[in-house]
Amino acid sequence: MKIITHISRILVGLLFIISGLIKLNDPVGFSFKLEEYFSEGVLNLPFLMPIALMIAVFVVIFEVVLGIMLLIGFKPKFTVWSLFLMIVFFTFLTFYSAYFNKVTDCGCFGDALKLTPWESFTKDIVLLVLILILLINLKYIQPLFGRLALNITVLASYIFCLWMAYTVLMHLPFIDFRAYALGTNIQKGMEIPAGAPMSEYEMLFIYKVNGVETEFSQADVMANKVPETAEFVDRKDKLIKQGYVPPIHDFTIELDGSDYTEDMLNEPKLIMLISYDLTKAEHDGLNELEGFYQKAIKKGYKVIGMTSSDKSIIDQIKAEYKLSFDYYFCDATTLKTIERANPSIVVLEKGTIVEKKHFNDIDLVTLN
């Protein structure tokens, strides 16, 4: 049992540290995932959405430090009970997501490793069992160092995590695990390889039978199993088997109902100034955009804004900050995936991403 306890201690500690550091590399991305959980369609906790980033930073720092505390044996009772309560909460979330099909990716390992809802739930069940072993055998968890060394290690861990969080929030993640990383060609990222498996769908027909909406399969309809008195309501396609989904699949550049994606991605020198939601864009960042735009067009760049905000918001922001470039439309989720700053700067050469910068680093953008 002592050996099993030590193995559990190492596995749990390392998993919490690795998972926490991956999310700490991109706390904004984790906050987007928390917003998804807090939304009305999932946990219905919309009052937590404005502080999702604050919660994300706290959770990931606590996760990393708890993993380190477990490995070095710092305050074992507090550490193991904290891990237990955290994994119980995570297990509930992943089960809820999997059973009700609410959130398709828990974000446990950020964008570095995508897990299906049931894979995430299984992972949490395994961790729960390992932590229960630690709870039962607390007496075997002994400190590795003296009290002073333990305190210094924990304090250093907190300081490192705070520094890392501040750095990535004021700039960008150290490592970009997303589909729009440097060097990515967007056109190629949207391609579907020859012979790739296609998604399979089942057509369902909805009829009102005796006042109740009832679903019928295509086979039922063909076999005349729908009552003659039934009233047709709607038809929908139900996904049976997911086919190949390219890494980039929702990227568009639209203006006034016209699609300019292909034209823009063929531009030799294109800069996108991205704000997924202009009402949430940082004041300091918006103030920098017009001056940067003027410098970029003098260097021969095509410069466009990218947002999911509607025209009235765009007009309001352009007037307030005296912006003279056009904002094109793109889906908010896609824009959140591309960048983590609002606003942010992305430089492309014929569809290939060659530079990405936080608005705090706008003066560092290379304009050739």
CSV table of C-alpha atoms in Angstrom, one decimal:
chain,number,residue,atom,x,y,z
A,1,MET,CA,0.0,0.0,0.0
A,2,LYS,CA,2.9,2.3,0.7
A,3,ILE,CA,4.3,1.8,-2.8
A,4,ILE,CA,0.8,2.3,-4.4
A,5,THR,CA,0.5,5.5,-2.4
A,6,HIS,CA,3.8,6.9,-3.6
A,7,ILE,CA,3.0,6.0,-7.2
A,8,SER,CA,-0.4,7.7,-6.9
A,9,ARG,CA,1.3,10.7,-5.3
A,10,ILE,CA,3.7,11.1,-8.3
A,11,LEU,CA,1.0,10.5,-10.9
A,12,VAL,CA,-1.4,12.9,-9.4
A,13,GLY,CA,1.2,15.6,-8.7
A,14,LEU,CA,2.7,15.4,-12.2
A,15,LEU,CA,-0.7,15.4,-14.0
A,16,PHE,CA,-1.9,18.5,-12.0
A,17,ILE,CA,1.3,20.3,-12.7
A,18,ILE,CA,1.3,19.5,-16.4
A,19,SER,CA,-2.4,20.3,-16.9
A,20,GLY,CA,-2.1,23.5,-14.9
A,21,LEU,CA,1.0,24.8,-16.7
A,22,ILE,CA,-0.6,24.1,-20.1
A,23,LYS,CA,-3.6,26.2,-19.1
A,24,LEU,CA,-1.4,28.8,-17.4
A,25,ASN,CA,0.3,29.2,-20.7
A,26,ASP,CA,-3.0,30.4,-22.1
A,27,PRO,CA,-5.3,31.5,-19.3
A,28,VAL,CA,-7.5,33.6,-21.7
A,29,GLY,CA,-8.3,30.4,-23.6
A,30,PHE,CA,-9.2,28.6,-20.4
A,31,SER,CA,-11.4,31.6,-19.5
A,32,PHE,CA,-13.3,31.2,-22.8
A,33,LYS,CA,-13.9,27.6,-21.8
A,34,LEU,CA,-15.2,28.7,-18.4
A,35,GLU,CA,-17.5,31.2,-20.1
A,36,GLU,CA,-18.9,28.3,-22.1
A,37,TYR,CA,-19.6,26.4,-18.9
A,38,PHE,CA,-21.1,29.4,-17.2
A,39,SER,CA,-23.5,30.2,-20.1
A,40,GLU,CA,-27.2,29.8,-19.8
A,41,GLY,CA,-27.3,26.7,-22.0
A,42,VAL,CA,-24.9,24.8,-19.7
A,43,LEU,CA,-24.7,25.6,-15.9
A,44,ASN,CA,-26.7,28.8,-16.2
A,45,LEU,CA,-24.3,30.9,-14.1
A,46,PRO,CA,-24.1,34.1,-16.3
A,47,PHE,CA,-23.1,36.3,-13.4
A,48,LEU,CA,-19.7,34.5,-13.3
A,49,MET,CA,-18.9,35.2,-16.9
A,50,PRO,CA,-17.5,38.7,-16.3
A,51,ILE,CA,-14.9,37.3,-13.9
A,52,ALA,CA,-14.1,34.1,-15.9
A,53,LEU,CA,-10.5,35.3,-16.5
A,54,MET,CA,-9.9,36.0,-12.8
A,55,ILE,CA,-11.3,32.5,-11.9
A,56,ALA,CA,-9.2,30.9,-14.7
A,57,VAL,CA,-6.0,32.4,-13.4
A,58,PHE,CA,-6.8,31.4,-9.8
A,59,VAL,CA,-7.7,27.9,-10.7
A,60,VAL,CA,-4.7,27.1,-12.8
A,61,ILE,CA,-2.2,28.6,-10.4
A,62,PHE,CA,-3.8,26.7,-7.5
A,63,GLU,CA,-3.7,23.5,-9.7
A,64,VAL,CA,0.0,23.9,-10.4
A,65,VAL,CA,1.0,24.7,-6.8
A,66,LEU,CA,-1.1,21.9,-5.3
A,67,GLY,CA,0.7,19.4,-7.6
A,68,ILE,CA,4.1,20.7,-6.4
A,69,MET,CA,2.9,20.7,-2.8
A,70,LEU,CA,1.9,17.0,-3.1
A,71,LEU,CA,5.2,16.0,-4.6
A,72,ILE,CA,7.3,17.7,-1.9
A,73,GLY,CA,4.9,16.7,0.9
A,74,PHE,CA,3.9,20.2,2.0
A,75,LYS,CA,0.9,20.2,4.4
A,76,PRO,CA,-0.3,16.7,3.2
A,77,LYS,CA,-3.8,16.9,4.8
A,78,PHE,CA,-4.6,20.3,3.3
A,79,THR,CA,-3.1,19.4,0.0
A,80,VAL,CA,-4.8,16.1,-0.5
A,81,TRP,CA,-8.2,17.4,0.6
A,82,SER,CA,-7.9,20.3,-1.7
A,83,LEU,CA,-7.0,18.0,-4.6
A,84,PHE,CA,-10.0,15.8,-3.7
A,85,LEU,CA,-12.5,18.7,-3.7
A,86,MET,CA,-11.1,20.0,-7.0
A,87,ILE,CA,-11.3,16.7,-8.7
A,88,VAL,CA,-14.8,16.1,-7.5
A,89,PHE,CA,-15.8,19.4,-9.0
A,90,PHE,CA,-14.0,18.7,-12.3
A,91,THR,CA,-15.6,15.2,-12.4
A,92,PHE,CA,-19.0,16.7,-12.1
A,93,LEU,CA,-18.3,19.1,-14.9
A,94,THR,CA,-16.9,16.5,-17.3
A,95,PHE,CA,-19.8,14.1,-16.5
A,96,TYR,CA,-22.3,16.9,-17.1
A,97,SER,CA,-20.7,17.8,-20.4
A,98,ALA,CA,-20.5,14.2,-21.6
A,99,TYR,CA,-23.9,13.0,-20.5
A,100,PHE,CA,-25.8,16.1,-21.7
A,101,ASN,CA,-23.4,16.8,-24.6
A,102,LYS,CA,-23.1,20.4,-23.5
A,103,VAL,CA,-19.4,21.2,-23.9
A,104,THR,CA,-17.5,19.2,-26.5
A,105,ASP,CA,-14.0,19.8,-25.0
A,106,CYS,CA,-13.4,20.4,-21.3
A,107,GLY,CA,-10.2,22.3,-21.9
A,108,CYS,CA,-8.3,20.1,-19.3
A,109,PHE,CA,-5.1,20.4,-21.3
A,110,GLY,CA,-5.9,23.5,-23.2
A,111,ASP,CA,-5.4,23.3,-27.0
A,112,ALA,CA,-2.3,21.0,-26.5
A,113,LEU,CA,-4.4,17.8,-26.2
A,114,LYS,CA,-8.1,17.6,-27.2
A,115,LEU,CA,-10.2,15.1,-25.2
A,116,THR,CA,-13.7,14.1,-25.9
A,117,PRO,CA,-16.2,14.6,-23.0
A,118,TRP,CA,-16.2,10.9,-22.1
A,119,GLU,CA,-12.4,10.7,-22.3
A,120,SER,CA,-12.2,13.7,-20.0
A,121,PHE,CA,-14.7,12.1,-17.6
A,122,THR,CA,-12.7,8.8,-17.6
A,123,LYS,CA,-9.5,10.7,-16.9
A,124,ASP,CA,-11.1,12.4,-13.9
A,125,ILE,CA,-12.5,9.1,-12.6
A,126,VAL,CA,-8.9,7.7,-12.6
A,127,LEU,CA,-7.6,10.8,-10.8
A,128,LEU,CA,-10.4,10.6,-8.3
A,129,VAL,CA,-9.5,6.9,-7.5
A,130,LEU,CA,-5.8,7.9,-7.1
A,131,ILE,CA,-6.6,10.8,-4.8
A,132,LEU,CA,-8.9,8.6,-2.7
A,133,ILE,CA,-5.9,6.3,-2.3
A,134,LEU,CA,-3.9,9.3,-1.0
A,135,LEU,CA,-6.7,10.3,1.4
A,136,ILE,CA,-6.9,6.8,2.9
A,137,ASN,CA,-3.1,6.6,3.2
A,138,LEU,CA,-2.2,10.2,4.3
A,139,LYS,CA,0.3,8.8,6.9
A,140,TYR,CA,2.6,7.7,4.1
A,141,ILE,CA,2.9,11.2,2.6
A,142,GLN,CA,6.0,12.6,4.3
A,143,PRO,CA,7.8,15.9,3.5
A,144,LEU,CA,10.9,15.6,1.3
A,145,PHE,CA,12.7,18.5,2.9
A,146,GLY,CA,12.9,20.5,6.0
A,147,ARG,CA,10.2,23.2,6.8
A,148,LEU,CA,12.3,26.1,5.5
A,149,ALA,CA,13.0,24.4,2.2
A,150,LEU,CA,9.4,23.4,1.8
A,151,ASN,CA,8.2,27.0,2.4
A,152,ILE,CA,10.7,28.4,0.0
A,153,THR,CA,9.7,25.9,-2.7
A,154,VAL,CA,6.0,26.7,-2.4
A,155,LEU,CA,6.6,30.4,-2.3
A,156,ALA,CA,8.9,30.2,-5.4
A,157,SER,CA,6.1,28.2,-7.2
A,158,TYR,CA,3.5,30.9,-6.5
A,159,ILE,CA,5.9,33.6,-7.7
A,160,PHE,CA,6.8,31.7,-10.8
A,161,CYS,CA,3.1,31.1,-11.6
A,162,LEU,CA,2.2,34.7,-11.0
A,163,TRP,CA,5.0,35.9,-13.2
A,164,MET,CA,4.0,33.5,-16.0
A,165,ALA,CA,0.3,34.5,-15.8
A,166,TYR,CA,1.2,38.2,-15.9
A,167,THR,CA,3.6,37.7,-18.9
A,168,VAL,CA,1.2,35.8,-21.1
A,169,LEU,CA,-1.7,38.1,-20.3
A,170,MET,CA,0.3,41.2,-21.1
A,171,HIS,CA,1.8,39.6,-24.3
A,172,LEU,CA,0.9,36.2,-25.7
A,173,PRO,CA,1.2,32.5,-24.8
A,174,PHE,CA,4.8,31.2,-24.7
A,175,ILE,CA,3.7,28.2,-26.8
A,176,ASP,CA,0.9,28.5,-29.4
A,177,PHE,CA,-1.0,25.1,-29.6
A,178,ARG,CA,-3.8,26.5,-31.7
A,179,ALA,CA,-4.6,25.9,-35.3
A,180,TYR,CA,-3.5,29.4,-36.2
A,181,ALA,CA,0.1,29.2,-34.9
A,182,LEU,CA,3.0,30.9,-36.6
A,183,GLY,CA,3.9,29.3,-39.9
A,184,THR,CA,0.3,28.1,-40.5
A,185,ASN,CA,-1.1,28.5,-44.0
A,186,ILE,CA,-4.8,29.1,-43.6
A,187,GLN,CA,-5.8,27.8,-47.0
A,188,LYS,CA,-4.0,24.5,-46.4
A,189,GLY,CA,-5.5,24.3,-42.9
A,190,MET,CA,-9.0,24.4,-44.5
A,191,GLU,CA,-8.2,21.6,-47.0
A,192,ILE,CA,-9.8,18.2,-46.7
A,193,PRO,CA,-7.4,15.4,-47.8
A,194,ALA,CA,-8.5,13.1,-50.6
A,195,GLY,CA,-10.1,10.0,-49.2
A,196,ALA,CA,-10.8,11.5,-45.8
A,197,PRO,CA,-13.9,10.0,-44.1
A,198,MET,CA,-17.0,12.1,-44.5
A,199,SER,CA,-19.6,12.8,-41.8
A,200,GLU,CA,-22.7,10.7,-41.9
A,201,TYR,CA,-26.1,12.1,-41.2
A,202,GLU,CA,-29.6,10.8,-40.7
A,203,MET,CA,-32.5,12.8,-42.0
A,204,LEU,CA,-35.2,13.2,-39.4
A,205,PHE,CA,-38.7,14.5,-40.3
A,206,ILE,CA,-40.8,16.2,-37.6
A,207,TYR,CA,-44.5,15.9,-37.8
A,208,LYS,CA,-47.2,17.1,-35.4
A,209,VAL,CA,-49.3,14.1,-34.5
A,210,ASN,CA,-52.4,14.7,-32.3
A,211,GLY,CA,-50.8,18.0,-31.3
A,212,VAL,CA,-47.4,16.4,-30.3
A,213,GLU,CA,-44.3,16.9,-32.4
A,214,THR,CA,-42.9,13.5,-33.3
A,215,GLU,CA,-39.7,12.5,-35.2
A,216,PHE,CA,-39.8,10.1,-38.1
A,217,SER,CA,-36.8,8.6,-39.9
A,218,GLN,CA,-36.5,8.8,-43.7
A,219,ALA,CA,-37.3,5.0,-43.7
A,220,ASP,CA,-40.5,5.7,-41.8
A,221,VAL,CA,-41.6,8.3,-44.3
A,222,MET,CA,-40.8,6.1,-47.3
A,223,ALA,CA,-42.7,3.3,-45.7
A,224,ASN,CA,-45.8,5.5,-45.2
A,225,LYS,CA,-45.6,5.1,-41.4
A,226,VAL,CA,-46.5,8.8,-40.9
A,227,PRO,CA,-50.2,9.2,-40.1
A,228,GLU,CA,-52.2,10.8,-42.9
A,229,THR,CA,-53.5,13.4,-40.4
A,230,ALA,CA,-50.0,14.4,-39.3
A,231,GLU,CA,-48.8,17.9,-40.0
A,232,PHE,CA,-45.3,18.4,-41.3
A,233,VAL,CA,-43.3,20.8,-39.1
A,234,ASP,CA,-39.6,20.6,-40.0
A,235,ARG,CA,-36.7,18.5,-41.2
A,236,LYS,CA,-33.3,18.2,-39.5
A,237,ASP,CA,-30.1,16.3,-40.0
A,238,LYS,CA,-28.8,14.2,-37.1
A,239,LEU,CA,-25.1,13.5,-37.0
A,240,ILE,CA,-24.5,9.8,-36.9
A,241,LYS,CA,-20.7,9.6,-37.4
A,242,GLN,CA,-18.3,12.6,-37.4
A,243,GLY,CA,-16.0,12.6,-40.4
A,244,TYR,CA,-12.7,14.4,-40.9
A,245,VAL,CA,-12.8,18.0,-39.7
A,246,PRO,CA,-9.9,20.2,-40.9
A,247,PRO,CA,-7.9,22.2,-38.3
A,248,ILE,CA,-9.4,25.4,-39.7
A,249,HIS,CA,-13.0,25.2,-40.7
A,250,ASP,CA,-14.9,28.3,-39.8
A,251,PHE,CA,-12.6,31.1,-41.1
A,252,THR,CA,-14.2,33.7,-43.3
A,253,ILE,CA,-13.7,37.3,-44.2
A,254,GLU,CA,-17.0,39.0,-45.1
A,255,LEU,CA,-18.1,42.5,-45.7
A,256,ASP,CA,-21.7,43.6,-46.5
A,257,GLY,CA,-22.7,40.1,-47.3
A,258,SER,CA,-19.8,39.4,-49.7
A,259,ASP,CA,-17.1,36.8,-49.1
A,260,TYR,CA,-13.5,38.2,-49.5
A,261,THR,CA,-11.7,35.2,-47.9
A,262,GLU,CA,-9.9,34.0,-51.0
A,263,ASP,CA,-8.9,37.5,-52.2
A,264,MET,CA,-7.5,38.5,-48.8
A,265,LEU,CA,-5.6,35.2,-48.3
A,266,ASN,CA,-3.9,35.8,-51.6
A,267,GLU,CA,-2.7,39.2,-50.5
A,268,PRO,CA,1.2,39.3,-50.4
A,269,LYS,CA,1.1,41.5,-47.3
A,270,LEU,CA,-2.0,41.4,-45.2
A,271,ILE,CA,-2.5,42.6,-41.6
A,272,MET,CA,-5.6,41.7,-39.6
A,273,LEU,CA,-6.4,43.8,-36.6
A,274,ILE,CA,-8.6,41.4,-34.6
A,275,SER,CA,-11.2,42.2,-32.0
A,276,TYR,CA,-13.7,39.4,-31.6
A,277,ASP,CA,-16.0,41.8,-29.7
A,278,LEU,CA,-15.4,45.5,-30.1
A,279,THR,CA,-17.4,46.3,-26.9
A,280,LYS,CA,-14.9,44.3,-24.9
A,281,ALA,CA,-11.8,45.6,-26.7
A,282,GLU,CA,-9.2,47.3,-24.5
A,283,HIS,CA,-9.2,51.1,-24.7
A,284,ASP,CA,-5.4,51.3,-24.8
A,285,GLY,CA,-5.2,48.9,-27.7
A,286,LEU,CA,-7.9,50.6,-29.8
A,287,ASN,CA,-6.0,53.9,-29.3
A,288,GLU,CA,-2.9,52.4,-31.0
A,289,LEU,CA,-4.6,51.1,-34.1
A,290,GLU,CA,-5.0,54.1,-36.3
A,291,GLY,CA,-1.4,55.2,-36.0
A,292,PHE,CA,-0.2,51.6,-36.7
A,293,TYR,CA,-2.6,51.4,-39.7
A,294,GLN,CA,-1.1,54.6,-41.2
A,295,LYS,CA,2.4,53.2,-40.8
A,296,ALA,CA,1.5,49.8,-42.3
A,297,ILE,CA,-0.2,51.2,-45.5
A,298,LYS,CA,2.8,53.3,-46.2
A,299,LYS,CA,4.8,50.1,-46.2
A,300,GLY,CA,2.5,48.5,-48.8
A,301,TYR,CA,0.3,46.4,-46.4
A,302,LYS,CA,-3.3,45.7,-46.9
A,303,VAL,CA,-4.8,46.3,-43.4
A,304,ILE,CA,-8.3,45.2,-42.3
A,305,GLY,CA,-10.1,44.9,-39.0
A,306,MET,CA,-11.7,41.6,-38.1
A,307,THR,CA,-14.7,41.3,-35.7
A,308,SER,CA,-18.0,39.6,-35.0
A,309,SER,CA,-19.6,42.9,-33.8
A,310,ASP,CA,-22.5,44.3,-35.7
A,311,LYS,CA,-22.3,47.4,-37.9
A,312,SER,CA,-23.7,49.8,-35.4
A,313,ILE,CA,-21.0,48.9,-32.9
A,314,ILE,CA,-18.4,49.1,-35.6
A,315,ASP,CA,-19.5,52.6,-36.6
A,316,GLN,CA,-19.5,53.7,-33.0
A,317,ILE,CA,-16.0,52.4,-32.3
A,318,LYS,CA,-14.6,53.8,-35.6
A,319,ALA,CA,-16.0,57.2,-34.8
A,320,GLU,CA,-14.9,57.2,-31.2
A,321,TYR,CA,-11.3,56.1,-32.0
A,322,LYS,CA,-11.1,57.8,-35.4
A,323,LEU,CA,-10.4,54.5,-37.2
A,324,SER,CA,-10.2,54.7,-41.0
A,325,PHE,CA,-9.8,51.1,-41.9
A,326,ASP,CA,-12.8,48.7,-42.6
A,327,TYR,CA,-13.9,46.0,-40.2
A,328,TYR,CA,-14.8,42.6,-41.9
A,329,PHE,CA,-16.9,40.0,-40.3
A,330,CYS,CA,-15.8,36.6,-38.9
A,331,ASP,CA,-17.3,34.3,-36.4
A,332,ALA,CA,-16.4,35.2,-32.7
A,333,THR,CA,-15.3,31.7,-31.8
A,334,THR,CA,-12.9,31.6,-34.8
A,335,LEU,CA,-11.4,35.0,-33.8
A,336,LYS,CA,-11.0,33.9,-30.2
A,337,THR,CA,-9.1,30.9,-31.5
A,338,ILE,CA,-6.8,33.0,-33.7
A,339,GLU,CA,-5.7,35.4,-31.0
A,340,ARG,CA,-5.8,36.0,-27.2
A,341,ALA,CA,-5.6,39.8,-27.1
A,342,ASN,CA,-8.4,42.2,-27.9
A,343,PRO,CA,-7.3,43.9,-30.1
A,344,SER,CA,-4.4,41.9,-31.6
A,345,ILE,CA,-2.3,42.0,-34.7
A,346,VAL,CA,-1.8,39.1,-37.2
A,347,VAL,CA,0.5,39.5,-40.2
A,348,LEU,CA,0.0,37.2,-43.2
A,349,GLU,CA,1.8,36.6,-46.5
A,350,LYS,CA,-0.4,34.9,-49.0
A,351,GLY,CA,-2.4,33.2,-46.3
A,352,THR,CA,0.6,32.2,-44.1
A,353,ILE,CA,0.8,33.6,-40.6
A,354,VAL,CA,4.2,35.2,-40.2
A,355,GLU,CA,3.7,37.3,-37.1
A,356,LYS,CA,1.3,37.7,-34.2
A,357,LYS,CA,1.4,40.4,-31.5
A,358,HIS,CA,-0.5,41.5,-28.5
A,359,PHE,CA,-1.6,45.2,-28.7
A,360,ASN,CA,1.0,45.9,-25.9
A,361,ASP,CA,3.7,44.9,-28.4
A,362,ILE,CA,2.2,46.7,-31.5
A,363,ASP,CA,5.4,48.7,-31.8
A,364,LEU,CA,7.4,45.5,-32.2
A,365,VAL,CA,5.5,44.3,-35.3
A,366,THR,CA,7.9,44.0,-38.2
A,367,LEU,CA,6.8,46.1,-41.2
A,368,ASN,CA,9.0,45.3,-44.2
